[in-house]
mmCIF file of C-alpha atoms in Angstrom:
data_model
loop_
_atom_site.group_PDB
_atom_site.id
_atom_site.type_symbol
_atom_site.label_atom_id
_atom_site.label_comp_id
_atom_site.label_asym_id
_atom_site.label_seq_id
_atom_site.Cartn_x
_atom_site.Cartn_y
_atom_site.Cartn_z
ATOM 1 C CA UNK K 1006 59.618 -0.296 -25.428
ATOM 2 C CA UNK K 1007 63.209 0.821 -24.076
ATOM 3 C CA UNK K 1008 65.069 3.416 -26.010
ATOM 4 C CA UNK K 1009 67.964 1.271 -27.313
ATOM 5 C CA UNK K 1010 65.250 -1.106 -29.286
ATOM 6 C CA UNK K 1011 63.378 1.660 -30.423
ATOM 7 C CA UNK K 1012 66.659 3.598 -31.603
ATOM 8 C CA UNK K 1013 67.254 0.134 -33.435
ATOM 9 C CA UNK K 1014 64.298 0.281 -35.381
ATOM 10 C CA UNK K 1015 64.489 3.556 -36.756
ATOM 11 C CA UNK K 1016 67.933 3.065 -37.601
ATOM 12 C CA UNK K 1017 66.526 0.029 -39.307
ATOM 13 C CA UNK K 1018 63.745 2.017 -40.988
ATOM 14 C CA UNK K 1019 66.055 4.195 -42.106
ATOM 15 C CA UNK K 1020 68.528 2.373 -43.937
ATOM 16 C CA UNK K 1021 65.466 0.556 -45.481
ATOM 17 C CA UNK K 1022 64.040 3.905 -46.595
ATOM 18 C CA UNK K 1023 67.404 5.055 -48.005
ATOM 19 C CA UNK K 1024 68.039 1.507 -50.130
ATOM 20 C CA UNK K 1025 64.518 2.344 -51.990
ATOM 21 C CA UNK K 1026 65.045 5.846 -52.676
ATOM 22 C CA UNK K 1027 68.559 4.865 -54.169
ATOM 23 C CA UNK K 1028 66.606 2.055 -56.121
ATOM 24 C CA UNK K 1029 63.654 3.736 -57.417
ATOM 25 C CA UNK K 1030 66.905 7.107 -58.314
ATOM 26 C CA UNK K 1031 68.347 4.110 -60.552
ATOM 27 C CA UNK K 1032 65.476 2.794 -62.207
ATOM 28 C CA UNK K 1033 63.656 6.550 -63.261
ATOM 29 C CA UNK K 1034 67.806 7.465 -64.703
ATOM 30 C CA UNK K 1035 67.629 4.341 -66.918
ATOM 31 C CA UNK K 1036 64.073 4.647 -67.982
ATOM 32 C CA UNK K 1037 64.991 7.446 -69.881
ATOM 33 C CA UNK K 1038 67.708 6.232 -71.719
ATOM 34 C CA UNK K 1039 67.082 2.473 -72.202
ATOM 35 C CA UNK K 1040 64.491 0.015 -73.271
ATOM 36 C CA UNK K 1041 62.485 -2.788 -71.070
ATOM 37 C CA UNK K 1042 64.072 -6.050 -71.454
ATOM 38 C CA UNK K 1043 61.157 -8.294 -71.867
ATOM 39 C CA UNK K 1044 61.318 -12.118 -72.376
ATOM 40 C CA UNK K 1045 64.154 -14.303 -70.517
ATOM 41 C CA UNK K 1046 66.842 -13.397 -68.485
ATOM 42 C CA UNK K 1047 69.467 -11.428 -69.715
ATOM 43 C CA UNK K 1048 72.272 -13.688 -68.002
ATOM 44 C CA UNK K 1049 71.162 -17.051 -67.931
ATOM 45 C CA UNK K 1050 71.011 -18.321 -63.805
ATOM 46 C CA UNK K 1051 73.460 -20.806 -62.938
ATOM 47 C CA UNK K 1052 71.866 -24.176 -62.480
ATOM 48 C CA UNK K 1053 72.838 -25.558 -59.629
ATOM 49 C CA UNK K 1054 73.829 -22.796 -57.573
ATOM 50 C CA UNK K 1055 71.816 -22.782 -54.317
ATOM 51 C CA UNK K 1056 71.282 -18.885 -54.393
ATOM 52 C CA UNK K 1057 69.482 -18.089 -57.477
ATOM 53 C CA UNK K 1058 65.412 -16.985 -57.395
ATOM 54 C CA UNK K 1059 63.329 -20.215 -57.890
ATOM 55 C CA UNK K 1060 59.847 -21.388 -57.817
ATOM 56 C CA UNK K 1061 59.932 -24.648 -56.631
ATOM 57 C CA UNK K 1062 59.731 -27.509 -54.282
ATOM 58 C CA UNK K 1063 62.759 -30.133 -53.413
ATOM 59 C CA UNK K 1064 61.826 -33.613 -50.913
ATOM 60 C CA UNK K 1065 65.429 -34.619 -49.472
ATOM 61 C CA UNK K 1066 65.210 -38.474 -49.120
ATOM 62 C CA UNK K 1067 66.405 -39.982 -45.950
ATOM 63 C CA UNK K 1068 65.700 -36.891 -43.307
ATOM 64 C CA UNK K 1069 61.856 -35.859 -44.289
ATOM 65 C CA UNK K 1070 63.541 -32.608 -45.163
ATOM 66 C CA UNK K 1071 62.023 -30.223 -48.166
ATOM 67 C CA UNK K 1072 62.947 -27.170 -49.693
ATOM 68 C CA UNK K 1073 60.585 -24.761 -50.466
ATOM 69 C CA UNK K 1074 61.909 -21.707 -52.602
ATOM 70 C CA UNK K 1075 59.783 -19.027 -53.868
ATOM 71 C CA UNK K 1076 61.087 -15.735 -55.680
ATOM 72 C CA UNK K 1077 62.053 -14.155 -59.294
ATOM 73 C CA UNK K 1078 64.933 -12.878 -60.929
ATOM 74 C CA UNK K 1079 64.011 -9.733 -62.963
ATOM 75 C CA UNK K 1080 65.693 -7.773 -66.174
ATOM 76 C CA UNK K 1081 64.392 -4.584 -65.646
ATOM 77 C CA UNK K 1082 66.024 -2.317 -68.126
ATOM 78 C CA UNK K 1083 68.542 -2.997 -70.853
ATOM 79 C CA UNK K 1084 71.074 -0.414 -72.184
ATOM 80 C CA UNK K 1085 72.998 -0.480 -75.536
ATOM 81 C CA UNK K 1086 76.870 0.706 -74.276
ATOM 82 C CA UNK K 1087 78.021 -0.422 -77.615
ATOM 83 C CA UNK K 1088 77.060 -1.840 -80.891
ATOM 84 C CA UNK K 1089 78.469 -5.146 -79.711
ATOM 85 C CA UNK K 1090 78.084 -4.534 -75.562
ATOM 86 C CA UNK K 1091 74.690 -4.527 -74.000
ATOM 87 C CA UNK K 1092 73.839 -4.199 -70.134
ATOM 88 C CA UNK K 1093 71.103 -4.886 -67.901
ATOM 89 C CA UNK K 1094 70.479 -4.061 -64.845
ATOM 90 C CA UNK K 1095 67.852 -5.712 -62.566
ATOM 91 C CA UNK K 1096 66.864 -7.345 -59.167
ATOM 92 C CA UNK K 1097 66.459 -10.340 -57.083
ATOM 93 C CA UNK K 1098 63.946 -11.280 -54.482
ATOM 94 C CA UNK K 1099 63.871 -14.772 -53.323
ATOM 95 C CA UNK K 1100 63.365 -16.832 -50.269
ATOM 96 C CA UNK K 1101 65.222 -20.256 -49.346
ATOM 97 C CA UNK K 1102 62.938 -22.117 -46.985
ATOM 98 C CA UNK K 1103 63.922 -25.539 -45.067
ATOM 99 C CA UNK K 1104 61.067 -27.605 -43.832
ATOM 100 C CA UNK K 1105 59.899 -30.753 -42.275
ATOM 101 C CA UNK K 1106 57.623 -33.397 -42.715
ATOM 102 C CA UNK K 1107 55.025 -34.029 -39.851
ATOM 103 C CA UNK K 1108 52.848 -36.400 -41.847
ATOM 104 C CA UNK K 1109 49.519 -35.967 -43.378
ATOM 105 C CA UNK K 1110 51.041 -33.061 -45.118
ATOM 106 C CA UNK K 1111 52.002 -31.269 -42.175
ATOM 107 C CA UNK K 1112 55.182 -29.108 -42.686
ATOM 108 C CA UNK K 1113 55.882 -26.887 -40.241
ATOM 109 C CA UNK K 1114 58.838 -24.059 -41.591
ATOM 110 C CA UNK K 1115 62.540 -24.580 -39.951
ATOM 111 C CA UNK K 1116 64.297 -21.946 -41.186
ATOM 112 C CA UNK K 1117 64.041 -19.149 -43.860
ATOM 113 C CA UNK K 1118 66.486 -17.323 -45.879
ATOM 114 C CA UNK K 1119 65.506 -13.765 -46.972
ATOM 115 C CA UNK K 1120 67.816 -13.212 -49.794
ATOM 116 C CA UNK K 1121 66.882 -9.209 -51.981
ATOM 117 C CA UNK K 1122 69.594 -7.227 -54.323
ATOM 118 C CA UNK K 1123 70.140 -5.746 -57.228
ATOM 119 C CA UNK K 1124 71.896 -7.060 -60.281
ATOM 120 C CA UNK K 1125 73.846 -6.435 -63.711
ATOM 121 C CA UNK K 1126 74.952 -8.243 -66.440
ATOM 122 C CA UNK K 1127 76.743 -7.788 -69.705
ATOM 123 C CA UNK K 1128 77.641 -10.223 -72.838
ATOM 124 C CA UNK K 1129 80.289 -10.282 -75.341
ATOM 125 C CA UNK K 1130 81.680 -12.370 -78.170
ATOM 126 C CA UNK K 1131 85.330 -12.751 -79.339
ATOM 127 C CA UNK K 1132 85.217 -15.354 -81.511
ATOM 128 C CA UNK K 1133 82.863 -18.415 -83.040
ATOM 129 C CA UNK K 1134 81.180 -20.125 -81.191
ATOM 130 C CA UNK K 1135 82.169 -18.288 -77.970
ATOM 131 C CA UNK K 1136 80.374 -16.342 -76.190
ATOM 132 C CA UNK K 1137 81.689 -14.447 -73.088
ATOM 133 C CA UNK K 1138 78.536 -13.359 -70.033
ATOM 134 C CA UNK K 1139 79.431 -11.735 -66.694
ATOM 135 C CA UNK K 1140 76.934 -10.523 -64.121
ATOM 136 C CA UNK K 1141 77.598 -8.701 -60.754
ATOM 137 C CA UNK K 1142 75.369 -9.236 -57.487
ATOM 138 C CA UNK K 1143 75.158 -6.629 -54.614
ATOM 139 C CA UNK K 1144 72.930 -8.675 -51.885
ATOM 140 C CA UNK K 1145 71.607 -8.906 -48.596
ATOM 141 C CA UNK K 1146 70.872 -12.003 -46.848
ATOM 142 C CA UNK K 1147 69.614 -12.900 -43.679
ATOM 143 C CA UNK K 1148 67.959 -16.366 -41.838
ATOM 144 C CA UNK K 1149 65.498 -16.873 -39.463
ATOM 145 C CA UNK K 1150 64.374 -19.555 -36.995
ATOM 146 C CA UNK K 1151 60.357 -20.073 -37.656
ATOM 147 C CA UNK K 1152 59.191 -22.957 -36.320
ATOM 148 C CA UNK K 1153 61.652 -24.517 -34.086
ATOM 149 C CA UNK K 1154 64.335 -27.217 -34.951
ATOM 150 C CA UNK K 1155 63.460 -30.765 -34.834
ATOM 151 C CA UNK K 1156 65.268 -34.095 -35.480
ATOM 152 C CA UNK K 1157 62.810 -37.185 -35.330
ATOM 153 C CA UNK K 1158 59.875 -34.844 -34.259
ATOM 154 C CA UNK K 1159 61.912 -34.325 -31.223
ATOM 155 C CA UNK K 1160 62.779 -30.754 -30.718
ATOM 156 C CA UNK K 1161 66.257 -29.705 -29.972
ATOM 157 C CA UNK K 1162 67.866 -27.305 -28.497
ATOM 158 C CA UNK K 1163 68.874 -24.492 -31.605
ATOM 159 C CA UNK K 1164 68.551 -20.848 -30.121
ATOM 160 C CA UNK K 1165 68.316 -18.298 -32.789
ATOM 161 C CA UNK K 1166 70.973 -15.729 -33.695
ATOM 162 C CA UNK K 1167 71.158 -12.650 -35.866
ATOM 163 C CA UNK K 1168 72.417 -14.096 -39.415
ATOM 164 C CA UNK K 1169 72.481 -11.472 -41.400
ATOM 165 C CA UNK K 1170 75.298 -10.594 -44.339
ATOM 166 C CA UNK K 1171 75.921 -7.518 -47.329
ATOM 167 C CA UNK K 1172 78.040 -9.002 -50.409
ATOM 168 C CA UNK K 1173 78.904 -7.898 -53.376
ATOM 169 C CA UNK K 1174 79.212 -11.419 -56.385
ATOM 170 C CA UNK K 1175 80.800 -11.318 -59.332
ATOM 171 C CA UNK K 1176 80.734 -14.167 -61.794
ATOM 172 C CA UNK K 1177 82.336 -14.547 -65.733
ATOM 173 C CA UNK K 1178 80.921 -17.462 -67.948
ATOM 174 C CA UNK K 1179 82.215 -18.776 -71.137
ATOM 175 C CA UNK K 1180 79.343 -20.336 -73.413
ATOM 176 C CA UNK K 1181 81.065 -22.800 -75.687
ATOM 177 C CA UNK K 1182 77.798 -23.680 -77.281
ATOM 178 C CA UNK K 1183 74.046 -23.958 -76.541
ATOM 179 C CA UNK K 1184 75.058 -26.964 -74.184
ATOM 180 C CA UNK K 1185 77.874 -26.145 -72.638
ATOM 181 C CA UNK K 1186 78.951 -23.082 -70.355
ATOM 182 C CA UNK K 1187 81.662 -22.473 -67.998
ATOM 183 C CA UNK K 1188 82.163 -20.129 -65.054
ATOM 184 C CA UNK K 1189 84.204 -18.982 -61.978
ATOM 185 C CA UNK K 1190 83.390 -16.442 -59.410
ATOM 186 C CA UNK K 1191 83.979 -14.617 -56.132
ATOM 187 C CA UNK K 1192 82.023 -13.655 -54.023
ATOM 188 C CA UNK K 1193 83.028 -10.740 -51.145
ATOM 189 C CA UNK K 1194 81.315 -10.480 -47.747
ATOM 190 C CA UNK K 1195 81.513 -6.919 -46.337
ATOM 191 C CA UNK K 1196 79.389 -7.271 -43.275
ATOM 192 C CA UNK K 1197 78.695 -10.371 -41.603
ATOM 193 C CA UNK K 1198 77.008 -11.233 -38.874
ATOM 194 C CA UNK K 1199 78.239 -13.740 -36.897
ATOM 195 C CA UNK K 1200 81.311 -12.688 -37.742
ATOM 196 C CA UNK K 1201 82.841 -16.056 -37.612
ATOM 197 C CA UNK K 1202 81.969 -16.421 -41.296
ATOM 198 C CA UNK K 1203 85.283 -15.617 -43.498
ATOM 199 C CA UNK K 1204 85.167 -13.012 -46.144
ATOM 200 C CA UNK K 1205 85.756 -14.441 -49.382
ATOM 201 C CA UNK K 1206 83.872 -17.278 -51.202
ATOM 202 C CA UNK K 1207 85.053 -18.279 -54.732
ATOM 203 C CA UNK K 1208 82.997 -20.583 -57.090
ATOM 204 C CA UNK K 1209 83.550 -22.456 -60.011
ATOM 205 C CA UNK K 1210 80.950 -24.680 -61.816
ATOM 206 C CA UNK K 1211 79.536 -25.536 -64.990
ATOM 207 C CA UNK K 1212 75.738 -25.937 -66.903
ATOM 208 C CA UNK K 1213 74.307 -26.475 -69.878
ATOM 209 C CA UNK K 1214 71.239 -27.958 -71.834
ATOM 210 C CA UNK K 1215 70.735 -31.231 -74.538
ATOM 211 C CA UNK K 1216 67.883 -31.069 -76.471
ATOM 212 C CA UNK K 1217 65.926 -34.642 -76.480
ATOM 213 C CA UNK K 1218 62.494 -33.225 -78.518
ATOM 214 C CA UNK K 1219 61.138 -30.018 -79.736
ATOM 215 C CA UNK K 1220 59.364 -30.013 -76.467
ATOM 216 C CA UNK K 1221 61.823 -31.882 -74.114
ATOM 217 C CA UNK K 1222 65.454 -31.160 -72.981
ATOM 218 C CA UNK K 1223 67.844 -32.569 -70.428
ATOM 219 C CA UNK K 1224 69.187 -29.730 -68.075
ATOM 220 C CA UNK K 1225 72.044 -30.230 -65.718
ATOM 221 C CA UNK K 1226 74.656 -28.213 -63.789
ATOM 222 C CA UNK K 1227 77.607 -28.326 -60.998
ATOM 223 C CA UNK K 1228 78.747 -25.862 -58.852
ATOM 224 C CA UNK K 1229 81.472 -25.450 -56.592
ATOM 225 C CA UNK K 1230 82.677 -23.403 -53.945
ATOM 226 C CA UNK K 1231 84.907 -23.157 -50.832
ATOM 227 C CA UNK K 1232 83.813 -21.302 -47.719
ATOM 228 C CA UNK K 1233 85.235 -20.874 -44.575
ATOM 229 C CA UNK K 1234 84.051 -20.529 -40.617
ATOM 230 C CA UNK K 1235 86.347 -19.634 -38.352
ATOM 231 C CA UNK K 1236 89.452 -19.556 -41.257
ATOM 232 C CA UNK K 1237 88.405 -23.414 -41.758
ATOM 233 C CA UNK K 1238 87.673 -23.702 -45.492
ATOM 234 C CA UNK K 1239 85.517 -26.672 -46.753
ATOM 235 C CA UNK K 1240 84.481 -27.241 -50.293
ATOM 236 C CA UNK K 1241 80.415 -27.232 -51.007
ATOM 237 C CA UNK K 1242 79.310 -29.792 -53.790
ATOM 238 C CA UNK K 1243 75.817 -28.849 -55.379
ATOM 239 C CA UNK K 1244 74.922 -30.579 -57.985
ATOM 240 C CA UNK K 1245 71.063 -30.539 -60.465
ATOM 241 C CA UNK K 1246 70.028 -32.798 -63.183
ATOM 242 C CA UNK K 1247 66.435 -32.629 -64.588
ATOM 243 C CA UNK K 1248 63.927 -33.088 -67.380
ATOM 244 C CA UNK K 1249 62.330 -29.720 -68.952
ATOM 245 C CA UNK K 1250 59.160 -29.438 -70.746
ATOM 246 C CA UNK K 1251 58.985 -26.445 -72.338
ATOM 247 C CA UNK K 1252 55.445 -25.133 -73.387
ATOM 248 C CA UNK K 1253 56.606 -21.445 -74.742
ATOM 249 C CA UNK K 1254 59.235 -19.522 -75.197
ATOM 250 C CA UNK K 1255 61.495 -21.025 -72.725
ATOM 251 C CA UNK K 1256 58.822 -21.653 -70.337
ATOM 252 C CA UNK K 1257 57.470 -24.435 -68.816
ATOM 253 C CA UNK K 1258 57.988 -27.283 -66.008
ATOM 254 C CA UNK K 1259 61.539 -29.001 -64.657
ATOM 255 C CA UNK K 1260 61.251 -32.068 -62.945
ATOM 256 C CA UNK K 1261 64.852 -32.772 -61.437
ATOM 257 C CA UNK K 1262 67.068 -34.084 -59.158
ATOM 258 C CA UNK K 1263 69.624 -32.702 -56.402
ATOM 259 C CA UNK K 1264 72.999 -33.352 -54.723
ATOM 260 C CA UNK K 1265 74.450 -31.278 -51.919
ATOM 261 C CA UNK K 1266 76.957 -31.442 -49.408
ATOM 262 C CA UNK K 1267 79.176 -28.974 -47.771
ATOM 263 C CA UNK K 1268 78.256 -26.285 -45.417
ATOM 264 C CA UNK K 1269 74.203 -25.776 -45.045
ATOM 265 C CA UNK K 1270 72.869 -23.161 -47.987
ATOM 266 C CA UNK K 1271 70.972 -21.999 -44.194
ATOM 267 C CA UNK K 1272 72.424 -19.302 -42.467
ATOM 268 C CA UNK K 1273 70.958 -20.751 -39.418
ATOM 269 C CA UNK K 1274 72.797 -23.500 -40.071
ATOM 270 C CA UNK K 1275 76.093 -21.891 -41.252
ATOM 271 C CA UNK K 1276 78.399 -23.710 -39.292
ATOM 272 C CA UNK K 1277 76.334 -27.325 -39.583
ATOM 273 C CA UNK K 1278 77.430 -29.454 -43.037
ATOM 274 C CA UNK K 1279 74.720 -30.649 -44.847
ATOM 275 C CA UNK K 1280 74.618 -34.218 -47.053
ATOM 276 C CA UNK K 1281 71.596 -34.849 -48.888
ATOM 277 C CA UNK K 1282 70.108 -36.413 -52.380
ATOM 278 C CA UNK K 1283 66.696 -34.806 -53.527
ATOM 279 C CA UNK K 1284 64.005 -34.631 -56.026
ATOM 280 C CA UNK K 1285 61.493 -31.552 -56.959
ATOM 281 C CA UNK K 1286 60.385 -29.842 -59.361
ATOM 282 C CA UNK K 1287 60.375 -25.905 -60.554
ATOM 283 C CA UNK K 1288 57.971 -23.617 -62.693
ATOM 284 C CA UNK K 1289 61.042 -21.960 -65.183
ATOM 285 C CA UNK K 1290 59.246 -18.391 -66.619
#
């Protein structure tokens, strides 16, 4: 091993090593001066926003495509500022996984997206029935060639890069009722790699839930955002509508549809547009 590649890892190492120690600082400070938030999320995640932990599957019609994301969304401390302001402060681990079907349930993995960070959150109300949420994301991303890019079983040529990008998210969401909730973001890219990805990404979207049953509610969300390669923007169209069964406590099993298209959610893929309807299902708990 040559000395630049090893001076790469433990540069690597290290900035690994100092992102725990900063972590675990954060989490022994609140532990003595909060509570555990138990139960659901503290700020609800935004339905049909690509980058938000799932477990669950997604079959695009049309290409043999699926999704495949696996990964959690965790409250891990709460803190009373005020009477009337709480706070939370907690992580995200997820992965965003693109694969293809081979047949007899063959599905060899595409790409992956690698997507860890920390998270807070805070609610507010002004008046009745509004309720005002806001959460703030500080991320890492990256994506990674697995299995080797296909199109009719026929590989093609797709070399792998380094995608890899630090951003800081903010988001503010107005919740009209149980049903209805409104929000608008931005999202700011510090360091990028390629660098051919422009900086700033707002959103804007909306979600909410109708209650069919005791058991059964209809769950739906849109969400909008422009991005930009190479200072050309082009709006990104995801949209989820789905059928929950709830067994406890807000848990239980979504079956749902998908619409996308804009720029791919896969960094490997960052300057490709994707188009695509879906179906799937996700495990909510």
């Amino acid at each position: 091993m040559n000395k630049s590649a090893v001076s790469s890892i433990c540069k690597v190492s290290v900035k690994y090593f100092i992102c725990q120690v900063f972590f675990i600082v954060v989490v022994e400070f609140l532990s003595h001066s909060s509570s555990f938030a138990l139960g659901n999320l503290f700020f609800k995640q935004l339905t049909a926003n690509p980058l938000e932990a799932r477990v669950g599957t997604m079959y695009q019609f049309g290409d043999n495509k699926l999704r495949l994301d696996i990964g959690n969304s965790i409250d891990l401390q709460t803190i009373q500022l005020s009477d009337s302001l709480p706070f939370s402060l907690g992580t995200d681990f997820f992965t965003l996984t693109r694969l293809r079907s081979e047949g007899r349930l063959k599905f060899p993995v595409e790409t992956a997206d690698f997507y860890f960070g920390i998270n807070a959150a805070t609610k507010w109300n002004t008046s009745e029935p509004t309720s005002w949420s806001a959460r703030l994301r500080l991320a890492h991303i990256s994506s990674h060639l697995v299995d080797g890019y296909a199109t009719d079983s026929v590989f093609v040529r797709q070399k792998p890069f380094v995608y890899s990008r630090e951003f800081i998210e903010g988001i503010i969401a107005a919740e009209f009722s149980p049903s209805i909730r409104i929000y608008g973001g931005l999202t700011c890219v510090w360091s990028s790699q390629p660098r051919s990805a422009n900086r700033f990404i707002p959103e804007l979207g909306f979600d909410g839930t109708y209650k069919l049953s005791k058991t059964f509610s209809f769950n739906y969300g849109y969400d909008f955002k422009i991005i930009g390669v190479n200072d050309v923007y082009k709006a990104v169209h995801a949209v989820q509508a789905g059928i929950f069964l709830e067994t406890s406590d807000n848990k239980g099993y979504l079956l749902t549809l998908y619409g996308y298209r804009g720029s791919s959610v896969h960094g490997m893929f960052f300057n490709q547009d994707d188009a695509y309807l879906g179906i799937g299902f996700q495990v909510i708990f």
